[in-house]
Short mmCIF file of C-alpha atoms (C1' of nucleotides) in Angstrom, two decimals:
data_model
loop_
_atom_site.label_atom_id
_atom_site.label_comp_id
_atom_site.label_asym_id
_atom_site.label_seq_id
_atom_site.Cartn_x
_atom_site.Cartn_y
_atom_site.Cartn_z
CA UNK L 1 98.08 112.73 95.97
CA UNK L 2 95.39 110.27 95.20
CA UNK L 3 95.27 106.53 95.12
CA UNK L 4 95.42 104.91 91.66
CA UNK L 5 91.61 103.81 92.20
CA UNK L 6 91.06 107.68 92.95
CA UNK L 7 92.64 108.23 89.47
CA UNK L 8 91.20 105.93 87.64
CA UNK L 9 87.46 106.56 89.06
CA UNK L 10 88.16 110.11 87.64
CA UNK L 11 89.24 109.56 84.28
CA UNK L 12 86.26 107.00 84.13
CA UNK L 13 83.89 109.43 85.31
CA UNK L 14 84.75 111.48 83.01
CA UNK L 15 84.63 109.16 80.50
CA UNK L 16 81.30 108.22 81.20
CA UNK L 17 80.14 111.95 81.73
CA UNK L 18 80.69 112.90 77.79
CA UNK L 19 79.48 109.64 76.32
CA UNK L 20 76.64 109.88 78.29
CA UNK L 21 75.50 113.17 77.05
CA UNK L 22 74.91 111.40 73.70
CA UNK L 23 72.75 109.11 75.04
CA UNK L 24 75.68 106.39 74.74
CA UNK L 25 76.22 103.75 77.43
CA UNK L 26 79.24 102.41 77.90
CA UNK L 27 80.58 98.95 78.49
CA UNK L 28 83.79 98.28 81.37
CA UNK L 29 86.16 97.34 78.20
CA UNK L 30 85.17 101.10 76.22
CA UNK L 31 86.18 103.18 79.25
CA UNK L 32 89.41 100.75 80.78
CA UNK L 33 90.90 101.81 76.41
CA UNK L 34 89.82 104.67 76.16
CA UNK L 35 90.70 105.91 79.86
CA UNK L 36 94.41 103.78 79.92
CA UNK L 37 93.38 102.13 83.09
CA UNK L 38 93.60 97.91 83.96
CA UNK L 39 90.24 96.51 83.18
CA UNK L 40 89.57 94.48 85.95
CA UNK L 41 90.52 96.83 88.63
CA UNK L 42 88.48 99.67 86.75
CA UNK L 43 85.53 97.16 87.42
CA UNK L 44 85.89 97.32 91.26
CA UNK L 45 86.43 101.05 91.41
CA UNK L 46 83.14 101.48 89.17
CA UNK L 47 81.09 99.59 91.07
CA UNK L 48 82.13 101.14 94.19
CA UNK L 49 80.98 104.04 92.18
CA UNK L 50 77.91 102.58 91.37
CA UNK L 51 77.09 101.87 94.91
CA UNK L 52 77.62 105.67 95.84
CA UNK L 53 74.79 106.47 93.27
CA UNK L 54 77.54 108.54 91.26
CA UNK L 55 76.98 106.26 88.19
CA UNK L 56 74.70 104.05 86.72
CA UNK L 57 75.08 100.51 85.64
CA UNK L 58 72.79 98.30 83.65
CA UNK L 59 73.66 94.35 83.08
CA UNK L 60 73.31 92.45 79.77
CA UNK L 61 73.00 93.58 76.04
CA UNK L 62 73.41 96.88 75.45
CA UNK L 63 74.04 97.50 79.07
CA UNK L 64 77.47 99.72 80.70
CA UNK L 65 77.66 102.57 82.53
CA UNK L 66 75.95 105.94 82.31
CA UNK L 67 75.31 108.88 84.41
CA UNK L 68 72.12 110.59 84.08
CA UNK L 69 72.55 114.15 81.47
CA UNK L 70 70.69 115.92 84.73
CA UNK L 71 73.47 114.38 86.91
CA UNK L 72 76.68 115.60 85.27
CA UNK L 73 76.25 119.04 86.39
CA UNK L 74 75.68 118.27 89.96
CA UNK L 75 78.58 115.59 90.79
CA UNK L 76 81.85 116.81 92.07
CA UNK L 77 84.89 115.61 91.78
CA UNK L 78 85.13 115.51 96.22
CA UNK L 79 81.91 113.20 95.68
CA UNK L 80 84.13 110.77 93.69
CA UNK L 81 87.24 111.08 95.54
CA UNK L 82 85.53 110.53 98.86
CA UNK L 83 83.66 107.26 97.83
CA UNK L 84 87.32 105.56 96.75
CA UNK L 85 90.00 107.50 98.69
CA UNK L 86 87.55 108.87 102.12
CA UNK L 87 87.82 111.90 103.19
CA UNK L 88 91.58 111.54 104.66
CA UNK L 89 93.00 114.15 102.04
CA UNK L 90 90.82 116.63 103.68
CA UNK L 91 91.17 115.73 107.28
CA UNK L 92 94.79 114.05 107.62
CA UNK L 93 97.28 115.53 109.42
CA UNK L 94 100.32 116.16 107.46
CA UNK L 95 102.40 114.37 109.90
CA UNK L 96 100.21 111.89 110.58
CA UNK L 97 99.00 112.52 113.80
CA UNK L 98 95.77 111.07 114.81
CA UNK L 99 94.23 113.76 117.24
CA UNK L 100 96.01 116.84 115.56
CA UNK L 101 93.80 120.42 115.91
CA UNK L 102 93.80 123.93 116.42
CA UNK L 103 94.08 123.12 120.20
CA UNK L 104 96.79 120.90 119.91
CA UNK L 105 98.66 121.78 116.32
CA UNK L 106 101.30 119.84 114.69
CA UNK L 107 104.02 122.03 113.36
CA UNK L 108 102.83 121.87 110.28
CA UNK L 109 99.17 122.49 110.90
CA UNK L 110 98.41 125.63 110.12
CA UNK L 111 100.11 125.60 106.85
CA UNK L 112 99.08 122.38 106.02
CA UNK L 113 95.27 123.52 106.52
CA UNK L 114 95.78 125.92 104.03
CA UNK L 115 96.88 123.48 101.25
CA UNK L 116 94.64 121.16 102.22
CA UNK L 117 91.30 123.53 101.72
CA UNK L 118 92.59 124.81 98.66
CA UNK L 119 92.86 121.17 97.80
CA UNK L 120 89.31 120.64 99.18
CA UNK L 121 87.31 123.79 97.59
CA UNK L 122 88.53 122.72 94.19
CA UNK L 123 87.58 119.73 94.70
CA UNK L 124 84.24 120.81 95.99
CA UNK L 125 83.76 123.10 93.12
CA UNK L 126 84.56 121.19 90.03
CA UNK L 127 82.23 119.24 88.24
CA UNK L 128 81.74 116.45 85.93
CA UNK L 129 80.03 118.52 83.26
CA UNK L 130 82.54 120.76 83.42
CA UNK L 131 85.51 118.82 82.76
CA UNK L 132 83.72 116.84 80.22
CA UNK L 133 82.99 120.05 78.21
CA UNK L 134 86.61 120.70 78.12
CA UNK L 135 87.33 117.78 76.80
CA UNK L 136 84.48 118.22 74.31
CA UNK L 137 85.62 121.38 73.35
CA UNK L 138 89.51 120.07 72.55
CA UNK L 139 90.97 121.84 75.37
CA UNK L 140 91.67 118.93 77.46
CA UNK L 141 92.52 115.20 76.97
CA UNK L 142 91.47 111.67 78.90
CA UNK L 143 93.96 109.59 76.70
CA UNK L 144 97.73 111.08 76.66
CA UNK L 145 100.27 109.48 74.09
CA UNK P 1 99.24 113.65 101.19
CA UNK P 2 102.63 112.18 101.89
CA UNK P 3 104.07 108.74 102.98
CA UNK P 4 104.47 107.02 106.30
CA UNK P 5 108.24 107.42 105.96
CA UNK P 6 108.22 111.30 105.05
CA UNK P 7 105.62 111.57 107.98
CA UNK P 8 108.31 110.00 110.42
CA UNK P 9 111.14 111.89 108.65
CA UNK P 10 109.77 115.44 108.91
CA UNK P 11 108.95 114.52 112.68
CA UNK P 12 112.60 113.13 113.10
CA UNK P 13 114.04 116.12 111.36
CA UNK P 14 112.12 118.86 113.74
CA UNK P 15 113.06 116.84 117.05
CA UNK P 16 116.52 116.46 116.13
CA UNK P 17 116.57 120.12 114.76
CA UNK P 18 115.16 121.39 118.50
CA UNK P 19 117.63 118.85 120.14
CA UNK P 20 120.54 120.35 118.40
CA UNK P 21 120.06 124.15 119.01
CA UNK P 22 121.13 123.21 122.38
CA UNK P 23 124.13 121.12 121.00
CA UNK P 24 122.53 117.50 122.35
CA UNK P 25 122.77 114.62 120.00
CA UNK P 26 120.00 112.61 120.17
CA UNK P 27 119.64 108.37 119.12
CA UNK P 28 117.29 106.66 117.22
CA UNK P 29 115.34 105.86 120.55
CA UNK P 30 114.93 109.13 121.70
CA UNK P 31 113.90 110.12 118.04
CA UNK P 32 111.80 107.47 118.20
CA UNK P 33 110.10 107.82 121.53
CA UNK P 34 109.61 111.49 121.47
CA UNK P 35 107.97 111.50 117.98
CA UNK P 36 106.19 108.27 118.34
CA UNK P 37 107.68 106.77 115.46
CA UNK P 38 107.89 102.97 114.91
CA UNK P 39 112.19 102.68 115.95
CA UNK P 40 113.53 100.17 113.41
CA UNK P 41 111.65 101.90 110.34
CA UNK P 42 113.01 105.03 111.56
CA UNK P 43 116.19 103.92 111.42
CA UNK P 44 116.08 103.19 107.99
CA UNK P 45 114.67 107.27 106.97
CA UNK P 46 117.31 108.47 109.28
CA UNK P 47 120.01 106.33 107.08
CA UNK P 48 118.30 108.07 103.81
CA UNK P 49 118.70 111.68 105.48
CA UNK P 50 122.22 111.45 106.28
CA UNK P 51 122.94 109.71 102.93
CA UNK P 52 121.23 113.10 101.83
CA UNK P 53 122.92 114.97 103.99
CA UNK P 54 119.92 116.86 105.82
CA UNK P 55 120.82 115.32 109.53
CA UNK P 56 124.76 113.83 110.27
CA UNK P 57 125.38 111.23 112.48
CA UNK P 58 127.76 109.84 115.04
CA UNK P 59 128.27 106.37 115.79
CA UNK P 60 129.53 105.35 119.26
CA UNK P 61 129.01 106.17 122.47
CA UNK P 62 127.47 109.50 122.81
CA UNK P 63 126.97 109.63 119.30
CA UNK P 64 123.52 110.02 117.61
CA UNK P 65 121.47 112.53 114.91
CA UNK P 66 122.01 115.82 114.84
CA UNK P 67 121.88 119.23 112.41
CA UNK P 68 123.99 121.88 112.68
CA UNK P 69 122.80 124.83 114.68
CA UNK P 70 124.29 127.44 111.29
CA UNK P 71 122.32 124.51 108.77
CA UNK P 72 118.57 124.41 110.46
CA UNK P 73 117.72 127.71 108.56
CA UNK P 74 118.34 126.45 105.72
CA UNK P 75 117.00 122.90 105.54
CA UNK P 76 113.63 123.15 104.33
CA UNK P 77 110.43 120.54 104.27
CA UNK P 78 110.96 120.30 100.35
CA UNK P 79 114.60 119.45 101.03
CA UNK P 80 113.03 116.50 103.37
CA UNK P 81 110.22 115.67 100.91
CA UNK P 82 112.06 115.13 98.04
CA UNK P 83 115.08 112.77 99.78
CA UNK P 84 112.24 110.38 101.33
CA UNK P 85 109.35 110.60 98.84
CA UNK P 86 110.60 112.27 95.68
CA UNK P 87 109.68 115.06 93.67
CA UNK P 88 106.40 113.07 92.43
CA UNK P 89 104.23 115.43 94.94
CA UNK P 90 105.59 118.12 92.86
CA UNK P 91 105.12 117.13 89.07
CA UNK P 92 103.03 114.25 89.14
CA UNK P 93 99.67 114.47 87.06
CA UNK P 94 96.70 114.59 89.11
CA UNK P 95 94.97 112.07 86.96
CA UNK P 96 98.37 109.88 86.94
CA UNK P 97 99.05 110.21 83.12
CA UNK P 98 103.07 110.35 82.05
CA UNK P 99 102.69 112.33 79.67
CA UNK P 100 99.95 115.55 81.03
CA UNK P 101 101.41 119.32 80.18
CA UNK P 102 100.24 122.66 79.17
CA UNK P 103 100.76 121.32 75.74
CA UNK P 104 98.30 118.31 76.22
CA UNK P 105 97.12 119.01 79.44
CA UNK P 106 94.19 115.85 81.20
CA UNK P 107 91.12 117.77 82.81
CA UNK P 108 92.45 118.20 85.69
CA UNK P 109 95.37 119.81 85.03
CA UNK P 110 95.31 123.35 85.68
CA UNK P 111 93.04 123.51 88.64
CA UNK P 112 95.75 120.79 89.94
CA UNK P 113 98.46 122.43 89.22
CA UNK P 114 97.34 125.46 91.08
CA UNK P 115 96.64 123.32 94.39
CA UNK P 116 100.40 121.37 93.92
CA UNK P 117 101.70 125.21 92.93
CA UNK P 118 100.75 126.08 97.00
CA UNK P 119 101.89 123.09 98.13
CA UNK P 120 105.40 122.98 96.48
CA UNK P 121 105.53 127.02 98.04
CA UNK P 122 104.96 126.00 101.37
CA UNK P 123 106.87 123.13 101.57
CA UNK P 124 109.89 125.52 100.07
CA UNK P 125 109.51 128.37 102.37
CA UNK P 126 109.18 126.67 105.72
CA UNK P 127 112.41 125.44 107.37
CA UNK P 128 113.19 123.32 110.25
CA UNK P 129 114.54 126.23 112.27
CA UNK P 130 111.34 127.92 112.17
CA UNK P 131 109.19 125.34 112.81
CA UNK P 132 111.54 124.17 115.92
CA UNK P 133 111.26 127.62 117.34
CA UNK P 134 106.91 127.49 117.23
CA UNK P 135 107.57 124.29 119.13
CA UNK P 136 109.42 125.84 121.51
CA UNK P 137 107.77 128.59 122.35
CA UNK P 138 104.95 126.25 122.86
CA UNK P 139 102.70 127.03 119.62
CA UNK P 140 103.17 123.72 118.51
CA UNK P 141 103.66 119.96 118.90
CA UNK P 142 105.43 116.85 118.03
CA UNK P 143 104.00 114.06 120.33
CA UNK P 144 100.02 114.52 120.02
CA UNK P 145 98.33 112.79 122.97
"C1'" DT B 1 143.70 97.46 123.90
"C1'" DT B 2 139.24 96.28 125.17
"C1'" DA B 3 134.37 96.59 126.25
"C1'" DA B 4 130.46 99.14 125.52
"C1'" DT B 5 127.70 101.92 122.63
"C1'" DA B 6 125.09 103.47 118.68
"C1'" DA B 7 124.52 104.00 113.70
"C1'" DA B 8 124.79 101.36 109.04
"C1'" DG B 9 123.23 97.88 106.19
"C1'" DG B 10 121.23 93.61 104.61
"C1'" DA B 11 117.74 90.10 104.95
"C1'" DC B 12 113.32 89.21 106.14
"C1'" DA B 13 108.21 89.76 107.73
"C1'" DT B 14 103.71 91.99 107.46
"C1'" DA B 15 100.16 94.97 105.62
"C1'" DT B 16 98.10 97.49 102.08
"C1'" DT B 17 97.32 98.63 97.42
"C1'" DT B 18 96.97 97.32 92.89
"C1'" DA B 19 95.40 94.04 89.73
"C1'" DT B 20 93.48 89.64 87.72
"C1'" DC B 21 90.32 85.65 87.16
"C1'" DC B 22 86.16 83.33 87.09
"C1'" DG B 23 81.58 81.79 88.35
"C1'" DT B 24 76.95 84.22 89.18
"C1'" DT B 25 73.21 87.28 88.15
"C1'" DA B 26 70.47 90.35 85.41
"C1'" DT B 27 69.00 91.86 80.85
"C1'" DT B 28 68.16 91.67 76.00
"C1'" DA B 29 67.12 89.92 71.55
"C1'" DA B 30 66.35 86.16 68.67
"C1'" DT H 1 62.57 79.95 76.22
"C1'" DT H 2 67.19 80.21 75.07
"C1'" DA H 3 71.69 82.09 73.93
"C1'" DA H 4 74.44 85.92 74.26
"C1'" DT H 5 75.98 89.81 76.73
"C1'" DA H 6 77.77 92.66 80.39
"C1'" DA H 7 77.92 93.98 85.21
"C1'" DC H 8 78.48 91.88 90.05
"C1'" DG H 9 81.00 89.63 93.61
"C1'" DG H 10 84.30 86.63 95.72
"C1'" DA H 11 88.82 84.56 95.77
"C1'" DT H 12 93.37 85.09 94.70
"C1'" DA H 13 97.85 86.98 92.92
"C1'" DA H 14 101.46 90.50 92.47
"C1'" DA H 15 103.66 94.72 93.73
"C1'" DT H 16 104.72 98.20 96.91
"C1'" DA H 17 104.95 100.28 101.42
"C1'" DT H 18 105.58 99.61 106.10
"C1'" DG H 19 108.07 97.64 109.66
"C1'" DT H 20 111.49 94.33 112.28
"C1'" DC H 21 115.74 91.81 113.33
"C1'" DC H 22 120.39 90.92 113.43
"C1'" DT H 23 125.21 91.32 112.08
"C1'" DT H 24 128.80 94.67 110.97
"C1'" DT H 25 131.27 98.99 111.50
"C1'" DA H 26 132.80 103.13 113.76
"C1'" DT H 27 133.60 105.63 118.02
"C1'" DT H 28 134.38 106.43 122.81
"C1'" DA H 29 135.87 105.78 127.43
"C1'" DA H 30 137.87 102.94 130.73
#
DNA sequence: TTAATAAAGGACATATTTATCCGTTATTAA
DNA sequence: TTAATAACGGATAAATATGTCCTTTATTAA
């Protein structure tokens, strides 16, 4: 469904999201453990993150990665996936045809809309905060076995 | 959303499908042309769908890809899906870990599992046959400008 | 029986995605 | 001011997906 970039841009949002709301910053080697993901690709996807003002980085001592408390609440999880993956999971058709529409419909297009915007308004609807409060709360987990 | 190669083998798959209600075998060419498919890589899908016994073939002349007319109703996408790309679209974790379930579930899970839920429904409930006869009746397309 | 035809199958080529490495730049604290 | 630290950025490597080519095999019709 999404790239591995997509993935691991998530799970070090995340990440990021509940350290931050102590006031912690974290460095690229904290969130690649603690998220399972290869270190030096997690360092491209983050600061293609950075670059799309989703996080914040600061360089030397005591530096990392941090997204504003404020923020949390107000970044979505289709922010994320559209600054790594685009907005194809949204827009492709599902049989890859480039001018596919209501006009002219692949077979599968109407169906395929309709997976495709439930796809999109959860995307759309979750946030950061929220995910990181489940994981807060125990109910969820960004490290598995 | 899917691959290349399940793009080209759900297009395949609905041409020869249409083709065959009429009783006309049709060659990788044809498939090809009339789906706008790249030929040789088609070949190769077409090779995994007989070996998975979706579409039979004929070699010779006059021989070609074809479904029989009594088998289109029953062939559906997630028949398609899983010979070409696996079941992954089904059961793989949204955040990529191994290991994600209801038990220890990542922060994504349930919300994801709700979108892949509709997808996996759709792609079970829609058959060739049906989506052959909205082509026919004109409702739909398989070459797209 | 032979020539022509079309799929099957293996080897190979190209493109994209995933992933690493290392020198540079910015920041901090001593 | 200097040494240490950590992100940035470019080059490169490895793995996977996409795509082609060519020989072999099966089938048909002449």
């Amino acid at each position: 469904m999404f790239s591995k970039a997509c993935e691991y841009g998530i799970r070090a949002s995340i990440f990021i999201a509940i350290k931050s709301r102590s006031d912690i910053r974290v460095s690229l080697k904290d969130i690649a453990r603690e998220t399972d993901s290869p270190v030096s690709f997690t360092a491209k996807i983050l600061q293609r993150l950075v670059k799309n003002n989703i996080i914040d980085s600061l360089k030397g001592p005591n530096g990392g990665f941090e997204i504003k408390k404020s923020k949390a609440g107000k970044i979505r999880l289709s922010h994320i996936v559209n600054a790594i993956d685009g907005d194809s999971i949204y827009k492709k058709c599902g049989l890859g045809f480039r001018n596919c529409n209501n006009k002219k419909p692949c077979p599968l297009h109407y169906k395929f809309t309709v997976v495709r915007e439930n796809l999109r308004k959860m995307l759309e609807e979750t946030t950061l905060l929220e995910l990181s409060e489940d994981i807060e709360r125990g109910q969820s987990f960004l490290k598995i076995n």
